[in-house]
PDB file of C-alpha atoms in Angstrom:
ATOM      1  CA  MET A   1      55.079  14.263 129.936  1.00 75.00           C
ATOM      2  CA  ASN A   2      57.376  12.050 127.881  1.00 90.00           C
ATOM      3  CA  ALA A   3      56.849  11.749 124.136  1.00 94.00           C
ATOM      4  CA  ILE A   4      55.322   8.520 122.880  1.00 96.00           C
ATOM      5  CA  LEU A   5      57.211   9.009 119.601  1.00 97.00           C
ATOM      6  CA  GLN A   6      60.529  10.778 119.074  1.00 96.00           C
ATOM      7  CA  VAL A   7      61.995  11.341 115.633  1.00 97.00           C
ATOM      8  CA  ARG A   8      65.571  12.615 115.572  1.00 96.00           C
ATOM      9  CA  ALA A   9      67.682  13.623 112.565  1.00 95.00           C
ATOM     10  CA  LEU A  10      65.639  11.300 110.367  1.00 94.00           C
ATOM     11  CA  SER A  11      66.841  11.202 106.772  1.00 93.00           C
ATOM     12  CA  SER A  12      65.358   8.938 104.111  1.00 90.00           C
ATOM     13  CA  ARG A  13      66.369   8.105 100.564  1.00 83.00           C
ATOM     14  CA  TYR A  14      64.897   6.468  97.513  1.00 82.00           C
ATOM     15  CA  GLY A  15      68.067   5.424  95.753  1.00 78.00           C
ATOM     16  CA  ASP A  16      70.027   8.597  95.033  1.00 79.00           C
ATOM     17  CA  PHE A  17      67.110  10.871  95.895  1.00 85.00           C
ATOM     18  CA  GLN A  18      67.023  12.176  99.462  1.00 87.00           C
ATOM     19  CA  ALA A  19      63.381  12.626 100.444  1.00 89.00           C
ATOM     20  CA  LEU A  20      63.837  13.714 104.089  1.00 93.00           C
ATOM     21  CA  HIS A  21      66.578  15.803 105.667  1.00 94.00           C
ATOM     22  CA  ASP A  22      67.246  15.579 109.418  1.00 94.00           C
ATOM     23  CA  VAL A  23      63.609  15.664 110.502  1.00 96.00           C
ATOM     24  CA  ASP A  24      62.896  16.066 114.233  1.00 96.00           C
ATOM     25  CA  MET A  25      59.460  15.455 115.724  1.00 96.00           C
ATOM     26  CA  ASP A  26      57.895  14.763 119.116  1.00 97.00           C
ATOM     27  CA  ILE A  27      54.432  13.243 119.513  1.00 97.00           C
ATOM     28  CA  TYR A  28      52.864  13.115 122.974  1.00 96.00           C
ATOM     29  CA  PRO A  29      50.297  10.613 124.298  1.00 95.00           C
ATOM     30  CA  GLY A  30      46.666  11.370 123.542  1.00 92.00           C
ATOM     31  CA  GLU A  31      47.149  14.232 121.105  1.00 94.00           C
ATOM     32  CA  ILE A  32      46.157  14.634 117.462  1.00 95.00           C
ATOM     33  CA  VAL A  33      48.988  16.038 115.339  1.00 96.00           C
ATOM     34  CA  ALA A  34      48.805  17.045 111.677  1.00 95.00           C
ATOM     35  CA  VAL A  35      51.663  16.880 109.211  1.00 96.00           C
ATOM     36  CA  ILE A  36      51.054  19.289 106.340  1.00 93.00           C
ATOM     37  CA  GLY A  37      52.856  20.160 103.135  1.00 91.00           C
ATOM     38  CA  ALA A  38      52.461  20.267  99.384  1.00 88.00           C
ATOM     39  CA  ASN A  39      52.802  17.254  97.073  1.00 87.00           C
ATOM     40  CA  GLY A  40      56.345  15.921  97.243  1.00 87.00           C
ATOM     41  CA  ALA A  41      57.116  17.549 100.586  1.00 89.00           C
ATOM     42  CA  GLY A  42      57.959  14.188 102.170  1.00 92.00           C
ATOM     43  CA  LYS A  43      54.865  13.643 104.308  1.00 94.00           C
ATOM     44  CA  SER A  44      54.121  10.080 103.225  1.00 93.00           C
ATOM     45  CA  THR A  45      57.806   9.203 103.322  1.00 94.00           C
ATOM     46  CA  LEU A  46      57.914  10.369 106.923  1.00 96.00           C
ATOM     47  CA  LEU A  47      55.123   7.990 107.932  1.00 96.00           C
ATOM     48  CA  LYS A  48      56.643   5.128 105.939  1.00 94.00           C
ATOM     49  CA  SER A  49      60.001   5.770 107.608  1.00 94.00           C
ATOM     50  CA  ILE A  50      58.424   5.673 111.056  1.00 96.00           C
ATOM     51  CA  VAL A  51      56.677   2.350 110.439  1.00 94.00           C
ATOM     52  CA  GLY A  52      59.654   0.695 108.783  1.00 91.00           C
ATOM     53  CA  LEU A  53      58.623   0.700 105.126  1.00 92.00           C
ATOM     54  CA  VAL A  54      61.577   2.960 104.278  1.00 89.00           C
ATOM     55  CA  PRO A  55      65.001   2.183 105.819  1.00 87.00           C
ATOM     56  CA  VAL A  56      66.298   4.629 108.437  1.00 91.00           C
ATOM     57  CA  HIS A  57      69.005   4.661 111.079  1.00 90.00           C
ATOM     58  CA  ALA A  58      68.049   2.735 114.225  1.00 87.00           C
ATOM     59  CA  ASN A  59      68.281   5.776 116.512  1.00 91.00           C
ATOM     60  CA  ALA A  60      66.187   7.964 114.192  1.00 95.00           C
ATOM     61  CA  VAL A  61      62.872   6.699 115.613  1.00 96.00           C
ATOM     62  CA  ARG A  62      62.089   6.025 119.256  1.00 95.00           C
ATOM     63  CA  PHE A  63      58.731   4.653 120.402  1.00 96.00           C
ATOM     64  CA  GLY A  64      58.313   4.884 124.136  1.00 93.00           C
ATOM     65  CA  ASP A  65      61.596   3.666 125.577  1.00 90.00           C
ATOM     66  CA  THR A  66      62.613   1.626 122.536  1.00 93.00           C
ATOM     67  CA  THR A  67      64.519   2.576 119.383  1.00 93.00           C
ATOM     68  CA  ILE A  68      62.580   1.170 116.437  1.00 92.00           C
ATOM     69  CA  GLY A  69      64.253   2.692 113.394  1.00 90.00           C
ATOM     70  CA  GLY A  70      64.793   0.016 110.776  1.00 84.00           C
ATOM     71  CA  ILE A  71      63.098  -2.855 112.637  1.00 90.00           C
ATOM     72  CA  GLY A  72      60.612  -3.400 109.814  1.00 89.00           C
ATOM     73  CA  ALA A  73      56.891  -2.859 109.363  1.00 91.00           C
ATOM     74  CA  ALA A  74      55.704  -6.088 111.016  1.00 91.00           C
ATOM     75  CA  ALA A  75      57.724  -5.485 114.173  1.00 93.00           C
ATOM     76  CA  THR A  76      56.606  -1.866 114.292  1.00 93.00           C
ATOM     77  CA  ALA A  77      52.960  -2.949 114.118  1.00 94.00           C
ATOM     78  CA  ARG A  78      53.510  -5.451 116.916  1.00 93.00           C
ATOM     79  CA  ALA A  79      55.089  -2.653 118.975  1.00 94.00           C
ATOM     80  CA  GLY A  80      51.859  -0.641 118.716  1.00 95.00           C
ATOM     81  CA  ILE A  81      51.969   1.610 115.640  1.00 97.00           C
ATOM     82  CA  SER A  82      49.321   1.201 112.921  1.00 96.00           C
ATOM     83  CA  LEU A  83      49.332   2.916 109.523  1.00 95.00           C
ATOM     84  CA  VAL A  84      46.291   3.836 107.445  1.00 95.00           C
ATOM     85  CA  PRO A  85      48.012   4.033 104.045  1.00 92.00           C
ATOM     86  CA  GLU A  86      47.319   6.538 101.315  1.00 88.00           C
ATOM     87  CA  GLY A  87      44.851   5.022  98.869  1.00 84.00           C
ATOM     88  CA  ARG A  88      43.441   2.676 101.551  1.00 87.00           C
ATOM     89  CA  ARG A  89      45.068  -0.487 100.099  1.00 90.00           C
ATOM     90  CA  LEU A  90      42.113  -2.760 100.818  1.00 95.00           C
ATOM     91  CA  PHE A  91      42.112  -6.387  99.721  1.00 92.00           C
ATOM     92  CA  PRO A  92      39.636  -6.522  96.800  1.00 93.00           C
ATOM     93  CA  SER A  93      39.021 -10.259  97.119  1.00 94.00           C
ATOM     94  CA  LEU A  94      37.980  -9.954 100.778  1.00 96.00           C
ATOM     95  CA  SER A  95      34.775  -8.733 102.376  1.00 97.00           C
ATOM     96  CA  VAL A  96      34.547  -5.708 104.642  1.00 97.00           C
ATOM     97  CA  GLN A  97      34.716  -7.904 107.728  1.00 97.00           C
ATOM     98  CA  GLU A  98      37.581  -9.988 106.365  1.00 97.00           C
ATOM     99  CA  ASN A  99      39.542  -6.804 105.640  1.00 96.00           C
ATOM    100  CA  LEU A 100      38.927  -5.629 109.189  1.00 97.00           C
ATOM    101  CA  LEU A 101      40.080  -8.940 110.631  1.00 97.00           C
ATOM    102  CA  MET A 102      43.377  -8.611 108.762  1.00 94.00           C
ATOM    103  CA  GLY A 103      44.234  -5.915 111.286  1.00 94.00           C
ATOM    104  CA  LYS A 104      44.389  -8.543 114.037  1.00 92.00           C
ATOM    105  CA  HIS A 105      47.596 -10.041 112.640  1.00 88.00           C
ATOM    106  CA  THR A 106      49.660  -7.993 115.091  1.00 88.00           C
ATOM    107  CA  GLY A 107      48.425 -10.171 117.914  1.00 84.00           C
ATOM    108  CA  ARG A 108      48.119  -7.173 120.225  1.00 88.00           C
ATOM    109  CA  ALA A 109      45.547  -7.392 122.976  1.00 89.00           C
ATOM    110  CA  GLY A 110      43.194  -4.493 123.538  1.00 90.00           C
ATOM    111  CA  THR A 111      39.665  -3.186 123.369  1.00 91.00           C
ATOM    112  CA  TRP A 112      39.380  -2.716 119.604  1.00 94.00           C
ATOM    113  CA  GLY A 113      37.389  -5.490 117.962  1.00 94.00           C
ATOM    114  CA  LEU A 114      34.717  -5.838 115.319  1.00 96.00           C
ATOM    115  CA  GLU A 115      31.845  -4.556 117.418  1.00 95.00           C
ATOM    116  CA  ARG A 116      33.764  -1.502 118.537  1.00 96.00           C
ATOM    117  CA  VAL A 117      34.739  -0.688 114.945  1.00 97.00           C
ATOM    118  CA  TYR A 118      31.116  -1.118 113.867  1.00 97.00           C
ATOM    119  CA  ALA A 119      30.058   1.209 116.685  1.00 96.00           C
ATOM    120  CA  LEU A 120      32.536   3.807 115.417  1.00 96.00           C
ATOM    121  CA  PHE A 121      31.448   3.332 111.784  1.00 96.00           C
ATOM    122  CA  PRO A 122      27.842   2.061 111.847  1.00 95.00           C
ATOM    123  CA  ALA A 123      27.561   2.109 108.047  1.00 93.00           C
ATOM    124  CA  LEU A 124      29.997  -0.807 107.841  1.00 97.00           C
ATOM    125  CA  LYS A 125      28.004  -3.301 109.894  1.00 96.00           C
ATOM    126  CA  ASP A 126      25.235  -3.816 107.360  1.00 94.00           C
ATOM    127  CA  LYS A 127      27.823  -4.063 104.565  1.00 96.00           C
ATOM    128  CA  ARG A 128      30.205  -6.394 106.376  1.00 96.00           C
ATOM    129  CA  ALA A 129      29.667  -9.289 103.942  1.00 97.00           C
ATOM    130  CA  LEU A 130      30.160  -7.193 100.793  1.00 97.00           C
ATOM    131  CA  PRO A 131      33.488  -6.912  98.949  1.00 96.00           C
ATOM    132  CA  ALA A 132      35.296  -3.999 100.582  1.00 95.00           C
ATOM    133  CA  THR A 133      36.110  -2.350  97.261  1.00 93.00           C
ATOM    134  CA  SER A 134      32.413  -2.279  96.296  1.00 95.00           C
ATOM    135  CA  LEU A 135      31.760   0.390  98.947  1.00 95.00           C
ATOM    136  CA  SER A 136      31.873   4.150  98.416  1.00 94.00           C
ATOM    137  CA  GLY A 137      35.203   5.897  98.782  1.00 93.00           C
ATOM    138  CA  GLY A 138      34.291   7.219 102.200  1.00 94.00           C
ATOM    139  CA  GLN A 139      33.184   3.814 103.447  1.00 95.00           C
ATOM    140  CA  GLN A 140      36.351   2.230 102.087  1.00 96.00           C
ATOM    141  CA  GLN A 141      38.317   4.777 104.083  1.00 95.00           C
ATOM    142  CA  MET A 142      36.367   3.758 107.177  1.00 96.00           C
ATOM    143  CA  VAL A 143      37.343   0.135 106.527  1.00 96.00           C
ATOM    144  CA  ALA A 144      41.005   1.129 106.238  1.00 97.00           C
ATOM    145  CA  ILE A 145      40.860   3.039 109.529  1.00 97.00           C
ATOM    146  CA  GLY A 146      38.935   0.214 111.209  1.00 97.00           C
ATOM    147  CA  ARG A 147      41.497  -2.340 110.015  1.00 97.00           C
ATOM    148  CA  ALA A 148      44.299  -0.274 111.541  1.00 96.00           C
ATOM    149  CA  LEU A 149      42.397   0.052 114.819  1.00 97.00           C
ATOM    150  CA  MET A 150      41.876  -3.712 114.973  1.00 96.00           C
ATOM    151  CA  GLY A 151      45.597  -3.935 115.680  1.00 95.00           C
ATOM    152  CA  ASN A 152      44.969  -2.098 118.967  1.00 96.00           C
ATOM    153  CA  PRO A 153      47.619   0.554 118.338  1.00 97.00           C
ATOM    154  CA  LEU A 154      48.955   3.059 120.814  1.00 96.00           C
ATOM    155  CA  LEU A 155      49.774   5.322 117.849  1.00 97.00           C
ATOM    156  CA  LEU A 156      47.651   5.617 114.689  1.00 97.00           C
ATOM    157  CA  LEU A 157      49.242   7.158 111.584  1.00 97.00           C
ATOM    158  CA  CYS A 158      46.838   8.279 108.847  1.00 96.00           C
ATOM    159  CA  ASP A 159      48.109   9.151 105.372  1.00 94.00           C
ATOM    160  CA  GLU A 160      45.935  11.498 103.269  1.00 90.00           C
ATOM    161  CA  ILE A 161      42.648  10.056 104.505  1.00 90.00           C
ATOM    162  CA  SER A 162      40.556  12.938 103.134  1.00 89.00           C
ATOM    163  CA  LEU A 163      41.892  12.647  99.578  1.00 85.00           C
ATOM    164  CA  GLY A 164      39.057  12.457  97.048  1.00 86.00           C
ATOM    165  CA  LEU A 165      36.277  12.456  99.631  1.00 88.00           C
ATOM    166  CA  ALA A 166      33.281  14.791  99.789  1.00 90.00           C
ATOM    167  CA  PRO A 167      33.441  17.450 102.530  1.00 91.00           C
ATOM    168  CA  ALA A 168      30.613  15.849 104.527  1.00 92.00           C
ATOM    169  CA  VAL A 169      32.418  12.497 104.490  1.00 92.00           C
ATOM    170  CA  VAL A 170      35.685  14.154 105.520  1.00 92.00           C
ATOM    171  CA  ARG A 171      33.937  15.659 108.535  1.00 92.00           C
ATOM    172  CA  GLU A 172      32.468  12.268 109.441  1.00 93.00           C
ATOM    173  CA  VAL A 173      35.826  10.501 109.189  1.00 93.00           C
ATOM    174  CA  TYR A 174      37.621  13.138 111.245  1.00 93.00           C
ATOM    175  CA  ALA A 175      34.856  13.108 113.850  1.00 93.00           C
ATOM    176  CA  ALA A 176      35.546   9.396 114.262  1.00 94.00           C
ATOM    177  CA  LEU A 177      39.278  10.060 114.617  1.00 93.00           C
ATOM    178  CA  THR A 178      38.539  12.663 117.274  1.00 92.00           C
ATOM    179  CA  THR A 179      36.632   9.969 119.163  1.00 93.00           C
ATOM    180  CA  VAL A 180      39.576   7.603 118.758  1.00 95.00           C
ATOM    181  CA  GLY A 181      41.874  10.252 120.210  1.00 92.00           C
ATOM    182  CA  GLN A 182      39.559  10.991 123.099  1.00 90.00           C
ATOM    183  CA  GLU A 183      39.528   7.306 123.964  1.00 89.00           C
ATOM    184  CA  GLY A 184      43.296   7.236 124.364  1.00 89.00           C
ATOM    185  CA  THR A 185      44.919   6.494 121.010  1.00 95.00           C
ATOM    186  CA  THR A 186      47.478   9.040 119.809  1.00 97.00           C
ATOM    187  CA  VAL A 187      46.824  10.110 116.210  1.00 97.00           C
ATOM    188  CA  VAL A 188      49.060  11.624 113.515  1.00 97.00           C
ATOM    189  CA  VAL A 189      47.395  12.682 110.263  1.00 96.00           C
ATOM    190  CA  VAL A 190      49.053  13.667 107.004  1.00 95.00           C
ATOM    191  CA  GLU A 191      46.812  16.272 105.417  1.00 89.00           C
ATOM    192  CA  GLN A 192      47.109  18.621 102.427  1.00 83.00           C
ATOM    193  CA  ASP A 193      44.014  20.643 103.261  1.00 84.00           C
ATOM    194  CA  LEU A 194      45.182  23.404 105.582  1.00 85.00           C
ATOM    195  CA  SER A 195      41.793  24.295 107.013  1.00 86.00           C
ATOM    196  CA  THR A 196      41.054  20.667 107.880  1.00 88.00           C
ATOM    197  CA  ALA A 197      44.510  20.187 109.393  1.00 88.00           C
ATOM    198  CA  CYS A 198      44.182  23.254 111.612  1.00 87.00           C
ATOM    199  CA  ARG A 199      40.635  22.338 112.625  1.00 89.00           C
ATOM    200  CA  VAL A 200      41.297  18.776 113.734  1.00 89.00           C
ATOM    201  CA  SER A 201      44.797  18.974 115.217  1.00 93.00           C
ATOM    202  CA  GLU A 202      46.249  20.282 118.437  1.00 92.00           C
ATOM    203  CA  ARG A 203      49.706  20.723 116.934  1.00 94.00           C
ATOM    204  CA  LEU A 204      51.091  20.616 113.439  1.00 94.00           C
ATOM    205  CA  TYR A 205      54.336  20.136 111.575  1.00 96.00           C
ATOM    206  CA  CYS A 206      54.884  21.559 108.108  1.00 95.00           C
ATOM    207  CA  LEU A 207      57.270  19.906 105.672  1.00 95.00           C
ATOM    208  CA  GLN A 208      58.745  21.508 102.594  1.00 93.00           C
ATOM    209  CA  ARG A 209      61.174  19.623 100.374  1.00 92.00           C
ATOM    210  CA  GLY A 210      61.843  17.086 103.084  1.00 93.00           C
ATOM    211  CA  ARG A 211      62.556  19.531 105.885  1.00 94.00           C
ATOM    212  CA  VAL A 212      60.467  20.768 108.814  1.00 95.00           C
ATOM    213  CA  THR A 213      59.764  24.434 108.138  1.00 93.00           C
ATOM    214  CA  LEU A 214      57.260  25.083 110.935  1.00 93.00           C
ATOM    215  CA  SER A 215      55.875  23.419 114.048  1.00 93.00           C
ATOM    216  CA  GLY A 216      53.659  24.537 116.886  1.00 92.00           C
ATOM    217  CA  ARG A 217      50.145  24.614 118.262  1.00 93.00           C
ATOM    218  CA  ALA A 218      47.630  24.872 115.458  1.00 89.00           C
ATOM    219  CA  ASP A 219      45.664  27.606 117.222  1.00 87.00           C
ATOM    220  CA  ALA A 220      48.796  29.699 117.813  1.00 90.00           C
ATOM    221  CA  LEU A 221      50.092  29.794 114.239  1.00 88.00           C
ATOM    222  CA  SER A 222      48.918  32.521 111.897  1.00 88.00           C
ATOM    223  CA  ALA A 223      47.728  31.950 108.352  1.00 87.00           C
ATOM    224  CA  ALA A 224      50.753  33.917 107.122  1.00 90.00           C
ATOM    225  CA  GLN A 225      53.164  31.685 109.044  1.00 91.00           C
ATOM    226  CA  ILE A 226      51.558  28.529 107.710  1.00 90.00           C
ATOM    227  CA  THR A 227      51.471  29.833 104.126  1.00 87.00           C
ATOM    228  CA  GLN A 228      55.139  30.817 104.291  1.00 89.00           C
ATOM    229  CA  ALA A 229      56.151  27.412 105.680  1.00 89.00           C
ATOM    230  CA  TYR A 230      53.908  25.496 103.235  1.00 86.00           C
ATOM    231  CA  PHE A 231      54.755  27.308 100.024  1.00 85.00           C
ATOM    232  CA  GLY A 232      58.040  29.015 100.897  1.00 78.00           C
ATOM    233  CA  CYS A 233      56.775  32.354  99.673  1.00 61.00           C
TER     234      CYS A 233
END
């Protein structure tokens, strides 16, 4: 099976600071992959580099048969990659439903629409006319995921979606992502919580100081291996 996403020798900078160093990654269709690492490891920068929010060399990112490094976030979204950003980044002046509809700007055809999002997250339907930022943190996260799905992506990138949420809400959100994966969308999640990452993913990559220190099937990696790669100790 060919990878849906290939990352090769990806390096990213913020001015003089190099955040990523020659990162390689392969993501295959239909799988759920976790990217783990401590604060500052480069996880969010990796996702931003993939979607075009951070400049990278053109050949550093390949999506299907096309090199997409450096094409920009709008073109990346139109190609079929959606990002659920850290912190949700909802539009406070818009309702839940209006925030969801913003995801349609990619113009991509597909099966994800309002009713399908409401079926995935039933709590949102009754609140669709409310300001999105008036909802609980967990429900706001559902809006952010739903908005990304409205773009009908082939690949969904999720950045720290469990941050600040209660354990029961985290389980609910990840159960929805499992459904999304089972229905054909490839999912990559950035996650600090090791137990959650290992539970929900088929494979994982660990970053430390901008470098991949471990990769493999989540169920084949020992706690000692993951701890060593995560903390470097």
